[in-house]
Amino acid sequence: EVQLVQSGAEVKKPGESLKISCKTSGYYFTDYWIAWVRQMPGKGLEWMGIIYPGDSHPRYSPSFQGQVTFSVDKSISTAYLHLNSLKASDTATYYCARLRVAVPTIGTGYFDSWGQGTLVIVSS
Amino acid sequence: DIQMTQSPSTLSASLGDRVTITCRASQSVGYWLTWYQQKPGIAPKLLIYKASTLESGVPSRFSGSGSGTEFTLTISSLQPDDFATYYCQHYNGYPLTFGGGTKVEIK
């Protein structure tokens, strides 16, 4: 069974940094891209970007470029989302999701398995 | 970037109703469109991909249609488990973008 299990909720102060983990199991970690998706309170889904565990190559959404960093640790089949210099507007639930590549020619696809989400609250 | 617009944003319906949600793309995405269902506090769940292909395990009352710039998600007979928010997402290139969501409420 494919599983993505994220780290727990966090409460941070403005200016602090945070790393969210997404531990995967049930499939070959290096065979699928991992995406990160933000959902602000009461709002819709926003694609932040993806990373390919095979070579740690990331692709960031223009809306999040420079604001976030993705990384992976292949040895433990885990992806990470790094958030720096947190602001109150970073308060959101962050999801990791496995990308099923459906258009090989352009390397895009959709999300067939999701983590449970990590709630991040940034407040002074 | 391709913008995805869903309508309506909220829909009130009764059990057994036929429900249709529309998703429009700002430019053609071919058949590269997906639908998700999300319930409060829970991660989204994949329902349909390639505009009309039902994901394994998804009830057959869900169906998708469309191509190019206009797509629909239909629930043929609304069940209690279907009250949720539904999102479309294109994958015709990066950045991937979602629609704003349609909340299906109890009438």
PDB file of C-alpha atoms in Angstrom:
ATOM      1  CA  GLU A   1       0.000   0.000   0.000  1.00  0.00           C
ATOM      2  CA  VAL A   2       1.309   3.418  -0.978  1.00  0.00           C
ATOM      3  CA  GLN A   3       1.605   5.721   2.035  1.00  0.00           C
ATOM      4  CA  LEU A   4       2.861   9.244   2.557  1.00  0.00           C
ATOM      5  CA  VAL A   5       3.134  10.209   6.215  1.00  0.00           C
ATOM      6  CA  GLN A   6       3.932  13.791   7.115  1.00  0.00           C
ATOM      7  CA  SER A   7       5.416  15.297  10.232  1.00  0.00           C
ATOM      8  CA  GLY A   8       3.135  16.813  12.844  1.00  0.00           C
ATOM      9  CA  ALA A   9       1.633  20.238  13.288  1.00  0.00           C
ATOM     10  CA  GLU A  10       3.914  23.140  14.102  1.00  0.00           C
ATOM     11  CA  VAL A  11       3.542  26.506  15.774  1.00  0.00           C
ATOM     12  CA  LYS A  12       6.270  28.951  14.844  1.00  0.00           C
ATOM     13  CA  LYS A  13       7.131  32.589  15.373  1.00  0.00           C
ATOM     14  CA  PRO A  14       7.650  35.033  12.499  1.00  0.00           C
ATOM     15  CA  GLY A  15      11.180  34.856  11.164  1.00  0.00           C
ATOM     16  CA  GLU A  16      11.738  31.245  12.198  1.00  0.00           C
ATOM     17  CA  SER A  17      12.409  28.375   9.812  1.00  0.00           C
ATOM     18  CA  LEU A  18      10.737  25.025   9.454  1.00  0.00           C
ATOM     19  CA  LYS A  19      11.292  21.696   7.739  1.00  0.00           C
ATOM     20  CA  ILE A  20       8.294  19.440   7.035  1.00  0.00           C
ATOM     21  CA  SER A  21       8.930  15.796   6.259  1.00  0.00           C
ATOM     22  CA  CYS A  22       7.003  13.381   4.063  1.00  0.00           C
ATOM     23  CA  LYS A  23       7.974   9.751   4.588  1.00  0.00           C
ATOM     24  CA  THR A  24       6.890   7.443   1.806  1.00  0.00           C
ATOM     25  CA  SER A  25       6.424   3.697   1.651  1.00  0.00           C
ATOM     26  CA  GLY A  26       4.854   1.044  -0.508  1.00  0.00           C
ATOM     27  CA  TYR A  27       6.569   1.974  -3.766  1.00  0.00           C
ATOM     28  CA  TYR A  28       9.988   2.798  -5.211  1.00  0.00           C
ATOM     29  CA  PHE A  29      10.693   6.279  -3.923  1.00  0.00           C
ATOM     30  CA  THR A  30      12.901   7.236  -6.858  1.00  0.00           C
ATOM     31  CA  ASP A  31      10.272   6.313  -9.461  1.00  0.00           C
ATOM     32  CA  TYR A  32       7.817   9.123  -8.749  1.00  0.00           C
ATOM     33  CA  TRP A  33       8.005  12.873  -8.395  1.00  0.00           C
ATOM     34  CA  ILE A  34       6.829  14.294  -5.070  1.00  0.00           C
ATOM     35  CA  ALA A  35       4.803  17.499  -5.091  1.00  0.00           C
ATOM     36  CA  TRP A  36       4.040  20.015  -2.377  1.00  0.00           C
ATOM     37  CA  VAL A  37       0.653  21.718  -2.177  1.00  0.00           C
ATOM     38  CA  ARG A  38      -0.412  24.562   0.093  1.00  0.00           C
ATOM     39  CA  GLN A  39      -3.889  25.148   1.430  1.00  0.00           C
ATOM     40  CA  MET A  40      -4.415  28.335   3.378  1.00  0.00           C
ATOM     41  CA  PRO A  41      -7.229  28.343   5.952  1.00  0.00           C
ATOM     42  CA  GLY A  42     -10.592  28.096   4.222  1.00  0.00           C
ATOM     43  CA  LYS A  43      -9.002  28.406   0.787  1.00  0.00           C
ATOM     44  CA  GLY A  44      -8.212  26.234  -2.221  1.00  0.00           C
ATOM     45  CA  LEU A  45      -5.239  24.166  -3.280  1.00  0.00           C
ATOM     46  CA  GLU A  46      -2.021  25.752  -4.582  1.00  0.00           C
ATOM     47  CA  TRP A  47       0.725  23.788  -6.282  1.00  0.00           C
ATOM     48  CA  MET A  48       4.103  24.801  -4.852  1.00  0.00           C
ATOM     49  CA  GLY A  49       6.321  22.612  -6.980  1.00  0.00           C
ATOM     50  CA  ILE A  50       7.752  19.147  -7.336  1.00  0.00           C
ATOM     51  CA  ILE A  51      10.996  17.280  -6.808  1.00  0.00           C
ATOM     52  CA  TYR A  52      12.316  14.151  -8.478  1.00  0.00           C
ATOM     53  CA  PRO A  53      13.886  11.903  -5.847  1.00  0.00           C
ATOM     54  CA  GLY A  54      15.984  10.146  -8.466  1.00  0.00           C
ATOM     55  CA  ASP A  55      18.265  13.145  -8.899  1.00  0.00           C
ATOM     56  CA  SER A  56      16.824  15.639  -6.366  1.00  0.00           C
ATOM     57  CA  HIS A  57      15.901  17.919  -9.251  1.00  0.00           C
ATOM     58  CA  PRO A  58      13.240  20.418  -8.165  1.00  0.00           C
ATOM     59  CA  ARG A  59      10.777  22.459 -10.190  1.00  0.00           C
ATOM     60  CA  TYR A  60       9.173  25.358  -8.359  1.00  0.00           C
ATOM     61  CA  SER A  61       5.954  27.158  -9.107  1.00  0.00           C
ATOM     62  CA  PRO A  62       6.738  30.785 -10.012  1.00  0.00           C
ATOM     63  CA  SER A  63       4.492  31.794  -7.119  1.00  0.00           C
ATOM     64  CA  PHE A  64       6.761  30.013  -4.638  1.00  0.00           C
ATOM     65  CA  GLN A  65      10.170  30.285  -6.323  1.00  0.00           C
ATOM     66  CA  GLY A  66      12.690  31.632  -3.845  1.00  0.00           C
ATOM     67  CA  GLN A  67      10.295  31.225  -0.930  1.00  0.00           C
ATOM     68  CA  VAL A  68      10.621  27.494  -0.388  1.00  0.00           C
ATOM     69  CA  THR A  69      13.136  24.710  -0.924  1.00  0.00           C
ATOM     70  CA  PHE A  70      12.569  21.014  -1.555  1.00  0.00           C
ATOM     71  CA  SER A  71      14.949  18.205  -0.716  1.00  0.00           C
ATOM     72  CA  VAL A  72      14.932  14.420  -0.400  1.00  0.00           C
ATOM     73  CA  ASP A  73      16.768  11.717   1.517  1.00  0.00           C
ATOM     74  CA  LYS A  74      16.670   8.632  -0.652  1.00  0.00           C
ATOM     75  CA  SER A  75      18.086   6.444   2.107  1.00  0.00           C
ATOM     76  CA  ILE A  76      14.882   6.848   4.104  1.00  0.00           C
ATOM     77  CA  SER A  77      12.445   7.503   1.223  1.00  0.00           C
ATOM     78  CA  THR A  78      11.580  10.920   2.614  1.00  0.00           C
ATOM     79  CA  ALA A  79      10.947  14.285   1.011  1.00  0.00           C
ATOM     80  CA  TYR A  80      11.233  17.614   2.782  1.00  0.00           C
ATOM     81  CA  LEU A  81       9.739  21.066   2.432  1.00  0.00           C
ATOM     82  CA  HIS A  82      11.858  23.880   3.831  1.00  0.00           C
ATOM     83  CA  LEU A  83      10.198  27.158   4.773  1.00  0.00           C
ATOM     84  CA  ASN A  84      12.438  30.051   5.789  1.00  0.00           C
ATOM     85  CA  SER A  85      11.741  33.419   7.359  1.00  0.00           C
ATOM     86  CA  LEU A  86       8.198  32.456   8.188  1.00  0.00           C
ATOM     87  CA  LYS A  87       5.456  35.058   8.061  1.00  0.00           C
ATOM     88  CA  ALA A  88       1.920  34.983   9.374  1.00  0.00           C
ATOM     89  CA  SER A  89       0.792  34.526   5.776  1.00  0.00           C
ATOM     90  CA  ASP A  90       2.586  31.156   5.710  1.00  0.00           C
ATOM     91  CA  THR A  91      -0.069  29.826   8.076  1.00  0.00           C
ATOM     92  CA  ALA A  92      -1.549  26.943   6.134  1.00  0.00           C
ATOM     93  CA  THR A  93      -1.795  23.203   5.763  1.00  0.00           C
ATOM     94  CA  TYR A  94       0.950  21.788   3.575  1.00  0.00           C
ATOM     95  CA  TYR A  95       0.478  18.518   1.731  1.00  0.00           C
ATOM     96  CA  CYS A  96       2.937  16.286  -0.025  1.00  0.00           C
ATOM     97  CA  ALA A  97       1.564  14.197  -2.864  1.00  0.00           C
ATOM     98  CA  ARG A  98       2.887  11.622  -5.264  1.00  0.00           C
ATOM     99  CA  LEU A  99       2.790  12.684  -8.891  1.00  0.00           C
ATOM    100  CA  ARG A 100       1.648  10.079 -11.378  1.00  0.00           C
ATOM    101  CA  VAL A 101       3.282  11.162 -14.620  1.00  0.00           C
ATOM    102  CA  ALA A 102       0.599  10.985 -17.270  1.00  0.00           C
ATOM    103  CA  VAL A 103       2.143  13.016 -20.070  1.00  0.00           C
ATOM    104  CA  PRO A 104       5.698  11.704 -20.428  1.00  0.00           C
ATOM    105  CA  THR A 105       6.575  14.147 -23.181  1.00  0.00           C
ATOM    106  CA  ILE A 106       6.220  17.083 -20.799  1.00  0.00           C
ATOM    107  CA  GLY A 107       6.645  15.261 -17.487  1.00  0.00           C
ATOM    108  CA  THR A 108       3.391  16.381 -15.960  1.00  0.00           C
ATOM    109  CA  GLY A 109       0.646  14.504 -14.239  1.00  0.00           C
ATOM    110  CA  TYR A 110      -1.707  14.399 -11.304  1.00  0.00           C
ATOM    111  CA  PHE A 111      -1.581  13.400  -7.660  1.00  0.00           C
ATOM    112  CA  ASP A 112      -2.629   9.857  -6.891  1.00  0.00           C
ATOM    113  CA  SER A 113      -1.590   9.620  -3.235  1.00  0.00           C
ATOM    114  CA  TRP A 114      -1.425  12.324  -0.598  1.00  0.00           C
ATOM    115  CA  GLY A 115       0.060  12.825   2.820  1.00  0.00           C
ATOM    116  CA  GLN A 116      -2.303  13.669   5.652  1.00  0.00           C
ATOM    117  CA  GLY A 117      -1.193  17.298   5.687  1.00  0.00           C
ATOM    118  CA  THR A 118       0.872  19.337   8.126  1.00  0.00           C
ATOM    119  CA  LEU A 119      -0.730  22.361   9.754  1.00  0.00           C
ATOM    120  CA  VAL A 120       1.682  25.228  10.225  1.00  0.00           C
ATOM    121  CA  ILE A 121       0.667  28.187  12.363  1.00  0.00           C
ATOM    122  CA  VAL A 122       2.890  31.252  12.356  1.00  0.00           C
ATOM    123  CA  SER A 123       2.094  33.642  15.146  1.00  0.00           C
ATOM    124  CA  SER A 124       3.940  35.945  17.475  1.00  0.00           C
TER     125      SER A 124
ATOM    126  CA  ASP B   1       0.016  30.277 -16.695  1.00  0.00           C
ATOM    127  CA  ILE B   2      -3.235  28.440 -17.347  1.00  0.00           C
ATOM    128  CA  GLN B   3      -6.053  29.641 -15.106  1.00  0.00           C
ATOM    129  CA  MET B   4      -8.738  27.191 -14.031  1.00  0.00           C
ATOM    130  CA  THR B   5     -12.185  28.540 -13.151  1.00  0.00           C
ATOM    131  CA  GLN B   6     -14.829  26.420 -11.482  1.00  0.00           C
ATOM    132  CA  SER B   7     -18.517  27.105 -11.245  1.00  0.00           C
ATOM    133  CA  PRO B   8     -20.490  27.301  -9.169  1.00  0.00           C
ATOM    134  CA  SER B   9     -18.341  27.992  -6.108  1.00  0.00           C
ATOM    135  CA  THR B  10     -21.077  26.549  -3.894  1.00  0.00           C
ATOM    136  CA  LEU B  11     -23.852  24.183  -4.804  1.00  0.00           C
ATOM    137  CA  SER B  12     -26.788  23.164  -2.597  1.00  0.00           C
ATOM    138  CA  ALA B  13     -28.327  19.821  -3.438  1.00  0.00           C
ATOM    139  CA  SER B  14     -30.382  17.013  -1.955  1.00  0.00           C
ATOM    140  CA  LEU B  15     -29.711  13.329  -1.679  1.00  0.00           C
ATOM    141  CA  GLY B  16     -30.374  11.632  -4.991  1.00  0.00           C
ATOM    142  CA  ASP B  17     -29.905  14.805  -7.041  1.00  0.00           C
ATOM    143  CA  ARG B  18     -27.864  14.857 -10.224  1.00  0.00           C
ATOM    144  CA  VAL B  19     -25.068  17.367  -9.738  1.00  0.00           C
ATOM    145  CA  THR B  20     -22.850  18.961 -12.367  1.00  0.00           C
ATOM    146  CA  ILE B  21     -19.745  21.048 -11.731  1.00  0.00           C
ATOM    147  CA  THR B  22     -17.982  22.968 -14.484  1.00  0.00           C
ATOM    148  CA  CYS B  23     -14.285  23.709 -14.879  1.00  0.00           C
ATOM    149  CA  ARG B  24     -13.012  26.075 -17.542  1.00  0.00           C
ATOM    150  CA  ALA B  25      -9.398  26.547 -18.591  1.00  0.00           C
ATOM    151  CA  SER B  26      -8.005  29.844 -19.859  1.00  0.00           C
ATOM    152  CA  GLN B  27      -6.460  27.955 -22.777  1.00  0.00           C
ATOM    153  CA  SER B  28      -6.733  24.436 -24.113  1.00  0.00           C
ATOM    154  CA  VAL B  29      -5.447  21.669 -21.864  1.00  0.00           C
ATOM    155  CA  GLY B  30      -6.517  18.860 -24.183  1.00  0.00           C
ATOM    156  CA  TYR B  31      -7.698  15.962 -22.047  1.00  0.00           C
ATOM    157  CA  TRP B  32      -5.147  16.606 -19.328  1.00  0.00           C
ATOM    158  CA  LEU B  33      -7.538  17.343 -16.513  1.00  0.00           C
ATOM    159  CA  THR B  34      -8.109  15.762 -13.121  1.00  0.00           C
ATOM    160  CA  TRP B  35     -10.824  15.995 -10.471  1.00  0.00           C
ATOM    161  CA  TYR B  36     -10.324  15.629  -6.714  1.00  0.00           C
ATOM    162  CA  GLN B  37     -12.695  15.420  -3.770  1.00  0.00           C
ATOM    163  CA  GLN B  38     -11.767  16.952  -0.449  1.00  0.00           C
ATOM    164  CA  LYS B  39     -13.539  16.735   2.890  1.00  0.00           C
ATOM    165  CA  PRO B  40     -12.783  19.099   5.788  1.00  0.00           C
ATOM    166  CA  GLY B  41      -9.477  18.356   7.488  1.00  0.00           C
ATOM    167  CA  ILE B  42      -8.644  15.538   5.086  1.00  0.00           C
ATOM    168  CA  ALA B  43      -6.295  15.393   2.120  1.00  0.00           C
ATOM    169  CA  PRO B  44      -7.790  15.499  -1.370  1.00  0.00           C
ATOM    170  CA  LYS B  45      -8.708  12.241  -3.049  1.00  0.00           C
ATOM    171  CA  LEU B  46      -8.225  11.523  -6.741  1.00  0.00           C
ATOM    172  CA  LEU B  47     -11.515  10.867  -8.528  1.00  0.00           C
ATOM    173  CA  ILE B  48     -10.983  11.226 -12.269  1.00  0.00           C
ATOM    174  CA  TYR B  49      -8.007  11.738 -14.560  1.00  0.00           C
ATOM    175  CA  LYS B  50      -7.577  12.364 -18.270  1.00  0.00           C
ATOM    176  CA  ALA B  51     -10.894  14.226 -18.112  1.00  0.00           C
ATOM    177  CA  SER B  52     -13.076  11.118 -17.964  1.00  0.00           C
ATOM    178  CA  THR B  53     -11.163   8.121 -16.601  1.00  0.00           C
ATOM    179  CA  LEU B  54     -12.411   6.981 -13.218  1.00  0.00           C
ATOM    180  CA  GLU B  55      -9.707   6.183 -10.678  1.00  0.00           C
ATOM    181  CA  SER B  56      -9.845   2.652  -9.352  1.00  0.00           C
ATOM    182  CA  GLY B  57     -12.242   2.314  -6.436  1.00  0.00           C
ATOM    183  CA  VAL B  58     -14.214   5.480  -7.177  1.00  0.00           C
ATOM    184  CA  PRO B  59     -17.978   4.881  -7.383  1.00  0.00           C
ATOM    185  CA  SER B  60     -19.461   4.836 -10.857  1.00  0.00           C
ATOM    186  CA  ARG B  61     -21.909   7.616  -9.989  1.00  0.00           C
ATOM    187  CA  PHE B  62     -18.986   9.967 -10.637  1.00  0.00           C
ATOM    188  CA  SER B  63     -18.212  10.808 -14.241  1.00  0.00           C
ATOM    189  CA  GLY B  64     -16.187  13.378 -16.098  1.00  0.00           C
ATOM    190  CA  SER B  65     -16.364  14.793 -19.571  1.00  0.00           C
ATOM    191  CA  GLY B  66     -14.979  17.522 -21.755  1.00  0.00           C
ATOM    192  CA  SER B  67     -11.854  18.518 -23.571  1.00  0.00           C
ATOM    193  CA  GLY B  68      -9.982  21.630 -24.552  1.00  0.00           C
ATOM    194  CA  THR B  69     -11.205  24.387 -22.256  1.00  0.00           C
ATOM    195  CA  GLU B  70     -14.469  23.112 -20.811  1.00  0.00           C
ATOM    196  CA  PHE B  71     -14.957  20.167 -18.501  1.00  0.00           C
ATOM    197  CA  THR B  72     -17.659  18.812 -16.249  1.00  0.00           C
ATOM    198  CA  LEU B  73     -17.812  16.550 -13.234  1.00  0.00           C
ATOM    199  CA  THR B  74     -21.179  14.862 -12.751  1.00  0.00           C
ATOM    200  CA  ILE B  75     -22.500  12.963  -9.770  1.00  0.00           C
ATOM    201  CA  SER B  76     -25.465  11.010 -11.038  1.00  0.00           C
ATOM    202  CA  SER B  77     -27.219  10.515  -7.696  1.00  0.00           C
ATOM    203  CA  LEU B  78     -25.834  12.423  -4.733  1.00  0.00           C
ATOM    204  CA  GLN B  79     -25.022  10.277  -1.713  1.00  0.00           C
ATOM    205  CA  PRO B  80     -24.300  11.344   1.895  1.00  0.00           C
ATOM    206  CA  ASP B  81     -20.583  10.679   1.400  1.00  0.00           C
ATOM    207  CA  ASP B  82     -20.447  13.100  -1.545  1.00  0.00           C
ATOM    208  CA  PHE B  83     -20.906  16.316   0.408  1.00  0.00           C
ATOM    209  CA  ALA B  84     -17.443  17.772   0.002  1.00  0.00           C
ATOM    210  CA  THR B  85     -15.419  20.265  -2.013  1.00  0.00           C
ATOM    211  CA  TYR B  86     -14.345  19.336  -5.518  1.00  0.00           C
ATOM    212  CA  TYR B  87     -11.298  20.679  -7.363  1.00  0.00           C
ATOM    213  CA  CYS B  88     -10.172  20.393 -10.947  1.00  0.00           C
ATOM    214  CA  GLN B  89      -6.493  20.527 -11.899  1.00  0.00           C
ATOM    215  CA  HIS B  90      -4.868  20.681 -15.326  1.00  0.00           C
ATOM    216  CA  TYR B  91      -1.589  18.979 -16.174  1.00  0.00           C
ATOM    217  CA  ASN B  92      -0.958  20.364 -19.623  1.00  0.00           C
ATOM    218  CA  GLY B  93       2.407  21.804 -18.650  1.00  0.00           C
ATOM    219  CA  TYR B  94       3.882  23.664 -15.719  1.00  0.00           C
ATOM    220  CA  PRO B  95       2.868  25.310 -13.531  1.00  0.00           C
ATOM    221  CA  LEU B  96       0.118  22.892 -12.571  1.00  0.00           C
ATOM    222  CA  THR B  97      -2.923  24.818 -11.415  1.00  0.00           C
ATOM    223  CA  PHE B  98      -6.115  24.002  -9.563  1.00  0.00           C
ATOM    224  CA  GLY B  99      -9.551  25.458  -9.893  1.00  0.00           C
ATOM    225  CA  GLY B 100     -10.891  27.418  -6.961  1.00  0.00           C
ATOM    226  CA  GLY B 101     -13.117  24.594  -5.783  1.00  0.00           C
ATOM    227  CA  THR B 102     -16.839  23.838  -5.670  1.00  0.00           C
ATOM    228  CA  LYS B 103     -18.410  23.079  -2.315  1.00  0.00           C
ATOM    229  CA  VAL B 104     -21.359  20.719  -2.483  1.00  0.00           C
ATOM    230  CA  GLU B 105     -23.651  21.360   0.467  1.00  0.00           C
ATOM    231  CA  ILE B 106     -26.798  19.751   1.792  1.00  0.00           C
ATOM    232  CA  LYS B 107     -29.930  21.574   0.672  1.00  0.00           C
TER     233      LYS B 107
END
